[in-house]
Coordinates of C-alpha atoms and ligand atoms in Angstrom, one line a residue:
M1 CA 59.3 42.8 -2.9
S2 CA 59.9 39.3 -1.4
T3 CA 62.3 38.8 1.5
R4 CA 64.6 36.9 -0.7
V5 CA 64.8 39.7 -3.2
R6 CA 65.4 42.3 -0.5
L7 CA 68.2 40.2 0.9
V8 CA 69.9 39.9 -2.5
A9 CA 69.6 43.7 -3.0
L10 CA 71.3 44.3 0.4
V11 CA 74.1 41.9 -0.4
G12 CA 74.5 43.5 -3.8
L13 CA 74.8 47.0 -2.2
A14 CA 77.3 45.7 0.4
A15 CA 79.4 44.1 -2.4
L16 CA 79.3 47.4 -4.4
L17 CA 80.4 49.5 -1.4
G18 CA 83.0 47.0 -0.4
L19 CA 84.7 46.7 -3.8
T20 CA 87.0 49.6 -3.0
A21 CA 89.3 48.7 -0.1
W22 CA 89.3 51.5 2.4
R23 CA 91.8 52.4 5.1
L24 CA 91.5 54.0 8.5
L25 CA 94.4 55.5 10.4
G26 CA 94.7 54.1 14.0
S27 CA 95.0 56.5 16.8
G28 CA 98.7 55.8 17.3
G29 CA 99.4 56.6 13.6
H30 CA 101.2 53.3 13.1
S31 CA 98.4 50.8 12.9
V32 CA 96.2 50.9 9.8
L33 CA 93.0 49.1 9.4
Y34 CA 92.6 47.7 5.9
D35 CA 89.4 46.3 4.5
F36 CA 89.3 44.0 1.5
S37 CA 85.9 43.0 0.4
G38 CA 83.8 42.0 -2.6
P39 CA 81.5 39.3 -3.8
T40 CA 82.2 35.5 -3.4
M41 CA 80.3 32.2 -3.2
G42 CA 76.9 33.8 -4.0
T43 CA 77.4 36.2 -1.1
T44 CA 80.1 38.7 0.0
Y45 CA 83.3 38.6 1.9
S46 CA 85.1 41.2 4.1
V47 CA 88.6 40.8 5.4
K48 CA 89.8 43.5 7.9
I49 CA 93.4 43.5 8.8
E50 CA 95.2 45.7 11.3
T51 CA 98.8 46.1 10.5
Q52 CA 101.6 48.6 9.9
R53 CA 101.0 50.7 6.8
L54 CA 101.3 48.5 3.7
S55 CA 103.0 49.5 0.4
T56 CA 100.7 49.5 -2.6
E57 CA 102.4 46.4 -3.9
R58 CA 102.0 44.5 -0.6
H59 CA 98.4 45.6 -0.4
D60 CA 97.6 44.3 -3.8
E61 CA 99.5 41.1 -3.1
I62 CA 97.3 40.5 0.0
A63 CA 94.1 41.4 -1.9
S64 CA 94.9 38.9 -4.7
L65 CA 95.9 36.2 -2.1
I66 CA 92.5 36.6 -0.5
R67 CA 90.7 36.5 -3.8
S68 CA 92.5 33.5 -5.1
T69 CA 91.9 31.6 -1.9
L70 CA 88.2 32.3 -2.1
D71 CA 88.0 31.6 -5.8
D72 CA 89.7 28.2 -5.2
V73 CA 87.2 27.2 -2.5
D74 CA 84.3 28.4 -4.7
G75 CA 85.7 26.8 -7.8
R76 CA 85.7 23.4 -5.9
M77 CA 82.6 23.6 -3.8
S78 CA 80.0 25.6 -5.7
T79 CA 76.7 23.9 -6.7
Y80 CA 75.9 26.8 -9.0
D81 CA 79.1 26.4 -11.1
T82 CA 78.6 23.2 -13.2
A83 CA 82.4 22.9 -13.7
S84 CA 83.2 22.8 -9.9
E85 CA 84.6 19.7 -8.4
L86 CA 81.5 19.3 -6.3
S87 CA 79.2 19.7 -9.4
R88 CA 81.3 17.1 -11.3
F89 CA 80.9 14.7 -8.3
N90 CA 77.2 15.3 -8.3
A91 CA 77.0 14.7 -12.1
H92 CA 79.0 11.4 -11.6
R93 CA 75.9 9.1 -11.7
S94 CA 77.8 6.0 -10.8
T95 CA 78.9 4.0 -7.8
T96 CA 82.5 3.9 -8.9
P97 CA 85.0 5.9 -6.6
F98 CA 85.3 9.5 -7.5
P99 CA 88.8 11.1 -6.8
V100 CA 88.7 14.5 -5.1
S101 CA 91.2 17.1 -4.0
E102 CA 92.4 17.2 -0.4
S103 CA 90.3 20.3 0.5
V104 CA 87.0 18.7 -0.9
Y105 CA 87.9 15.5 1.0
E106 CA 88.5 17.4 4.2
V107 CA 85.1 19.1 4.0
F108 CA 83.3 15.8 3.4
A109 CA 85.2 14.2 6.3
L110 CA 84.3 17.0 8.6
A111 CA 80.6 17.0 7.4
K112 CA 80.5 13.3 8.1
R113 CA 81.9 13.7 11.6
I114 CA 79.3 16.3 12.4
S115 CA 76.5 14.2 10.9
K116 CA 77.4 11.4 13.2
K117 CA 77.5 13.7 16.3
T118 CA 74.2 15.2 15.4
G119 CA 72.3 12.0 14.7
G120 CA 72.1 13.0 11.0
A121 CA 70.6 16.4 11.6
F122 CA 73.6 17.8 9.6
D123 CA 73.4 16.1 6.3
I124 CA 75.1 17.4 3.1
T125 CA 73.1 15.0 0.9
V126 CA 69.8 16.9 1.4
G127 CA 70.4 18.9 -1.8
P128 CA 67.6 17.2 -3.8
L129 CA 65.2 18.0 -1.0
V130 CA 66.5 21.6 -0.9
N131 CA 65.8 21.9 -4.7
L132 CA 62.5 20.1 -4.4
W133 CA 61.3 22.7 -2.0
G134 CA 62.7 25.4 -4.2
F135 CA 65.6 26.7 -2.1
G136 CA 68.5 25.6 -4.2
P137 CA 70.0 26.3 -7.7
I138 CA 66.9 24.6 -9.2
V139 CA 63.9 26.8 -8.5
T140 CA 60.5 25.2 -8.3
S141 CA 57.0 26.4 -8.0
G142 CA 55.4 27.8 -4.9
S143 CA 53.4 24.8 -3.6
A144 CA 54.5 22.0 -1.3
P145 CA 55.9 19.0 -3.2
D146 CA 54.1 15.7 -3.5
A147 CA 54.7 13.4 -0.6
N148 CA 55.5 10.5 -3.0
V149 CA 58.3 12.6 -4.6
V150 CA 59.7 13.4 -1.2
A151 CA 59.6 9.7 -0.3
H152 CA 61.3 8.8 -3.6
L153 CA 64.2 11.2 -3.1
R154 CA 64.7 10.2 0.5
A155 CA 65.7 6.7 -0.7
Y156 CA 69.1 8.1 -1.7
V157 CA 69.4 11.1 0.7
G158 CA 71.6 10.3 3.7
W159 CA 75.0 11.2 4.9
D160 CA 76.0 7.5 5.2
K161 CA 75.3 7.0 1.5
I162 CA 78.7 8.4 0.5
V163 CA 81.7 6.3 1.5
L164 CA 85.0 8.1 2.2
D165 CA 88.4 6.6 1.5
S166 CA 91.1 8.7 3.2
V167 CA 94.0 6.9 1.6
A168 CA 92.8 6.9 -2.0
L169 CA 91.1 10.4 -1.5
T170 CA 87.9 9.2 -3.1
L171 CA 84.2 9.5 -2.5
T172 CA 82.0 6.6 -3.4
K173 CA 78.2 6.8 -3.8
L174 CA 76.1 3.9 -2.7
Y175 CA 73.4 5.1 -5.1
P176 CA 74.3 6.9 -8.3
E177 CA 71.6 9.5 -7.6
T178 CA 73.2 10.7 -4.3
V179 CA 74.5 14.3 -4.5
A180 CA 76.1 16.7 -2.0
D181 CA 75.5 20.3 -1.1
L182 CA 78.2 22.0 1.0
S183 CA 76.4 25.3 1.5
A184 CA 76.1 24.8 5.2
I185 CA 79.8 24.3 5.8
A186 CA 81.8 25.8 2.8
K187 CA 81.6 29.4 3.8
G188 CA 83.1 28.6 7.2
Y189 CA 85.7 26.5 5.4
A190 CA 86.6 29.4 3.2
V191 CA 87.0 31.6 6.2
D192 CA 89.5 29.1 7.8
R193 CA 91.5 28.9 4.5
V194 CA 91.8 32.7 4.2
A195 CA 92.8 33.0 7.9
D196 CA 95.4 30.3 7.4
K197 CA 96.9 32.2 4.4
L198 CA 97.0 35.4 6.4
V199 CA 98.8 33.8 9.3
A200 CA 101.3 32.2 6.8
E201 CA 102.0 35.8 5.6
G202 CA 102.8 36.9 9.1
I203 CA 99.5 38.8 9.6
S204 CA 98.1 38.2 13.0
T205 CA 95.4 40.8 13.7
F206 CA 92.4 40.3 11.4
L207 CA 88.7 39.6 11.1
V208 CA 87.7 37.4 8.1
E209 CA 84.1 37.2 7.1
V210 CA 82.3 35.2 4.4
G211 CA 78.5 35.4 4.2
G212 CA 78.2 36.1 7.9
E213 CA 80.6 33.4 9.1
L214 CA 83.6 35.0 10.8
K215 CA 87.0 34.3 12.3
A216 CA 88.9 36.8 14.5
S217 CA 92.6 36.7 15.3
G218 CA 94.7 38.8 17.6
V219 CA 93.9 42.0 19.6
K220 CA 93.7 45.4 18.1
H221 CA 96.4 48.0 19.0
T222 CA 93.9 49.7 21.3
G223 CA 93.8 46.5 23.3
D224 CA 90.3 45.8 22.2
Q225 CA 89.2 42.4 20.9
W226 CA 87.3 42.2 17.6
R227 CA 83.6 42.8 18.3
V228 CA 81.0 41.0 16.3
A229 CA 77.3 41.7 16.2
I230 CA 74.6 39.1 16.5
E231 CA 71.3 40.1 14.9
E232 CA 67.8 39.5 16.0
P233 CA 66.1 36.6 14.1
D234 CA 63.7 38.9 12.5
T235 CA 62.6 38.3 8.9
A236 CA 62.7 41.9 7.8
A237 CA 64.4 44.3 10.3
R238 CA 68.1 44.2 10.8
R239 CA 68.6 44.9 14.5
V240 CA 71.5 44.0 16.7
F241 CA 70.5 41.6 19.4
G242 CA 73.9 41.6 21.1
T243 CA 77.6 41.7 20.5
V244 CA 80.4 39.2 21.3
E245 CA 84.1 39.8 21.6
L246 CA 86.3 37.3 19.9
E247 CA 90.0 36.5 20.1
D248 CA 91.4 33.7 18.0
A249 CA 88.0 32.1 17.5
A250 CA 85.4 31.8 14.8
I251 CA 81.6 32.4 15.0
A252 CA 79.0 31.1 12.6
T253 CA 75.3 31.8 12.6
S254 CA 72.4 29.9 11.1
G255 CA 68.7 30.5 11.4
D256 CA 65.3 29.9 10.0
Y257 CA 64.6 33.6 9.5
R258 CA 66.9 34.5 6.6
N259 CA 66.0 32.6 3.6
F260 CA 62.4 31.3 3.5
D261 CA 59.4 31.2 1.3
D262 CA 55.8 30.2 1.6
R263 CA 54.5 26.9 0.3
D264 CA 50.7 26.7 0.4
G265 CA 50.5 29.4 3.0
V266 CA 53.2 28.0 5.3
M267 CA 56.5 29.9 5.8
Y268 CA 59.3 27.4 5.4
S269 CA 63.0 28.0 6.0
H270 CA 65.8 26.7 3.7
I271 CA 66.9 24.3 6.5
I272 CA 65.8 20.7 5.8
N273 CA 65.1 18.3 8.6
P274 CA 66.6 15.0 7.2
R275 CA 64.4 13.0 9.6
T276 CA 61.2 14.2 7.9
G277 CA 62.5 15.3 4.5
R278 CA 60.7 18.6 5.0
P279 CA 62.0 22.1 5.7
N280 CA 61.7 23.5 9.2
P281 CA 58.8 26.0 9.4
Y282 CA 59.8 29.6 10.2
R283 CA 59.8 30.0 14.0
G284 CA 62.2 32.9 14.5
L285 CA 65.3 31.0 15.7
L286 CA 68.9 32.0 15.4
V287 CA 71.8 29.8 16.5
S288 CA 75.4 31.1 16.8
V289 CA 78.3 28.8 17.5
I290 CA 81.8 29.7 18.5
D291 CA 84.7 27.3 17.7
G292 CA 88.4 27.5 16.8
S293 CA 87.4 26.4 13.3
A294 CA 84.8 28.4 11.3
A295 CA 83.9 25.3 9.3
V296 CA 83.1 23.4 12.5
A297 CA 81.1 26.4 13.8
D298 CA 79.3 26.7 10.4
A299 CA 78.2 23.1 10.4
W300 CA 77.2 23.0 14.0
A301 CA 75.1 26.2 13.7
T302 CA 73.2 24.7 10.8
A303 CA 72.8 21.3 12.7
L304 CA 71.5 23.0 15.8
T305 CA 69.0 25.1 13.7
V306 CA 67.7 21.8 12.2
L307 CA 67.3 20.3 15.7
G308 CA 65.5 23.4 17.0
S309 CA 65.7 25.0 20.5
E310 CA 64.9 22.0 22.7
D311 CA 66.8 19.2 21.1
G312 CA 69.5 21.6 19.9
Q313 CA 70.2 23.0 23.3
R314 CA 70.3 19.5 24.9
L315 CA 72.8 18.2 22.3
A316 CA 75.0 21.4 22.3
E317 CA 75.3 21.3 26.1
R318 CA 76.1 17.5 26.1
E319 CA 78.7 17.9 23.4
G320 CA 80.3 21.0 25.0
I321 CA 79.5 23.2 22.0
A322 CA 79.7 26.9 22.6
A323 CA 76.2 27.8 21.2
L324 CA 73.8 30.7 21.7
F325 CA 70.2 30.3 20.8
V326 CA 68.0 33.4 20.2
T327 CA 64.3 32.8 19.9
R328 CA 61.3 34.9 19.2
T329 CA 58.8 35.3 21.9
D330 CA 55.5 37.1 22.1
S331 CA 57.1 40.2 23.5
G332 CA 60.5 40.2 21.7
Y333 CA 63.5 37.9 21.8
E334 CA 65.1 35.7 24.4
S335 CA 68.5 33.9 24.5
W336 CA 69.9 30.9 26.0
A337 CA 73.6 30.0 26.0
T338 CA 75.4 26.7 26.7
T339 CA 78.0 26.6 29.5
A340 CA 80.8 26.5 26.9
F341 CA 79.4 29.7 25.2
R342 CA 79.2 31.5 28.5
E343 CA 82.8 30.5 29.4
R344 CA 84.2 31.6 26.0
T345 CA 82.7 35.0 25.7
L346 CA 81.4 38.0 27.6
M347 CA 78.4 38.8 25.6
S348 CA 76.7 42.2 25.9
N349 CA 73.0 42.4 25.2
H350 CA 69.8 43.5 26.7
D351 CA 69.3 40.0 28.2
D352 CA 71.7 38.1 30.3
P353 CA 72.2 34.9 28.3
G354 CA 71.7 31.8 30.3
Ligands
AMP401 P1 73.7 27.7 6.7 O1 73.3 29.0 6.2 O2 75.1 27.5 7.0 O3 72.8 27.3 7.9 O4 73.3 26.6 5.5 C1 72.0 26.5 5.0 C2 72.1 25.7 3.7 O5 72.5 24.4 4.0 C3 70.7 25.6 3.0 O6 70.5 26.7 2.2 C4 70.9 24.3 2.3 O7 71.5 24.5 1.0 C5 71.8 23.5 3.2 N1 71.0 22.6 4.1 C6 69.7 22.6 4.4 N2 69.4 21.7 5.3 C7 70.6 21.1 5.7 C8 71.0 20.1 6.6 N3 70.0 19.4 7.3 N4 72.3 19.7 6.6 C9 73.2 20.3 5.9 N5 72.9 21.3 5.0 C10 71.6 21.7 4.9
MG402 MG1 76.2 26.5 8.4

């Protein structure tokens, strides 16, 4: 079984188990931990809430609020759903302005900001290259693509080839062929939206997770913060590298070890380096980023993975990003954390990060 298939099977199992929300009585008998989970955005979500016991009605209300918030983001930003706002933008093969909703605009604007800050390492227009290498909705064969095809696609790949108008709320392509893929930021954005909805409902102690991107709020009744595990960047085993405690913060993780395939005998990750038009080879790198916003953390985690350990660490430190890099070594794994990461969290693991 290929790694990709195994991952899908794991996700499927988690979704199945999570479909029934379960409850756990807190030690004081007053606080109850509720877990709402299921499939979304081609992955799974889990929302844990610690609160007073909820009536069945209130429980169902919160469950459907979470679902509708996730469905809304997915319905707008999916590249798999041809009717989504993003798919319609991609199908708009024209250089005339394309009106979008506030949320889609917000994600494009944030993506652009991070593209600028990362020298183009983060680039939502790499979709055609993702597909060309066989990592997107359009699956291709198992050999490396022709260099001429890569060069041809690169003519209209580039974050600066979509012009944003914040007043008219439009996106304008400089080339009709330019398309966008929000996979590296939309899960984080969905986490932020669900968290906002919970806060608006007066819920303050929760952990929201979509496809591994998380946001924690409040402190549990035991006085403990939410504890989140960071796994080792291993292609097969699922082992915990360390844990971080979060309070009112989001953490997102990216890496070259999760989704990869071989092309002519080389293991490539699904992360495309926009500078070369090629995917990064598998090296065993994981990058976790902590930020107040899960969307920002999501985008930065991907960007720093694109840049790799050396350039990524330099940029993250310079920009004051709270980032942890876990890399594979001959004897195991080692980690390195930026000053901001060390200041924000007390991480427990077998190494002392830094
Ligand atoms: P993530 O899991 O958040 O790191 O996102 C990975 C996904 O982002 C990939 O599967 C691609 O669809 C997309 N992607 C690949 N390379 C880039 C890049 N350089 N910038 C933005 N998105 C990318
Ligand atoms: Mg990301």
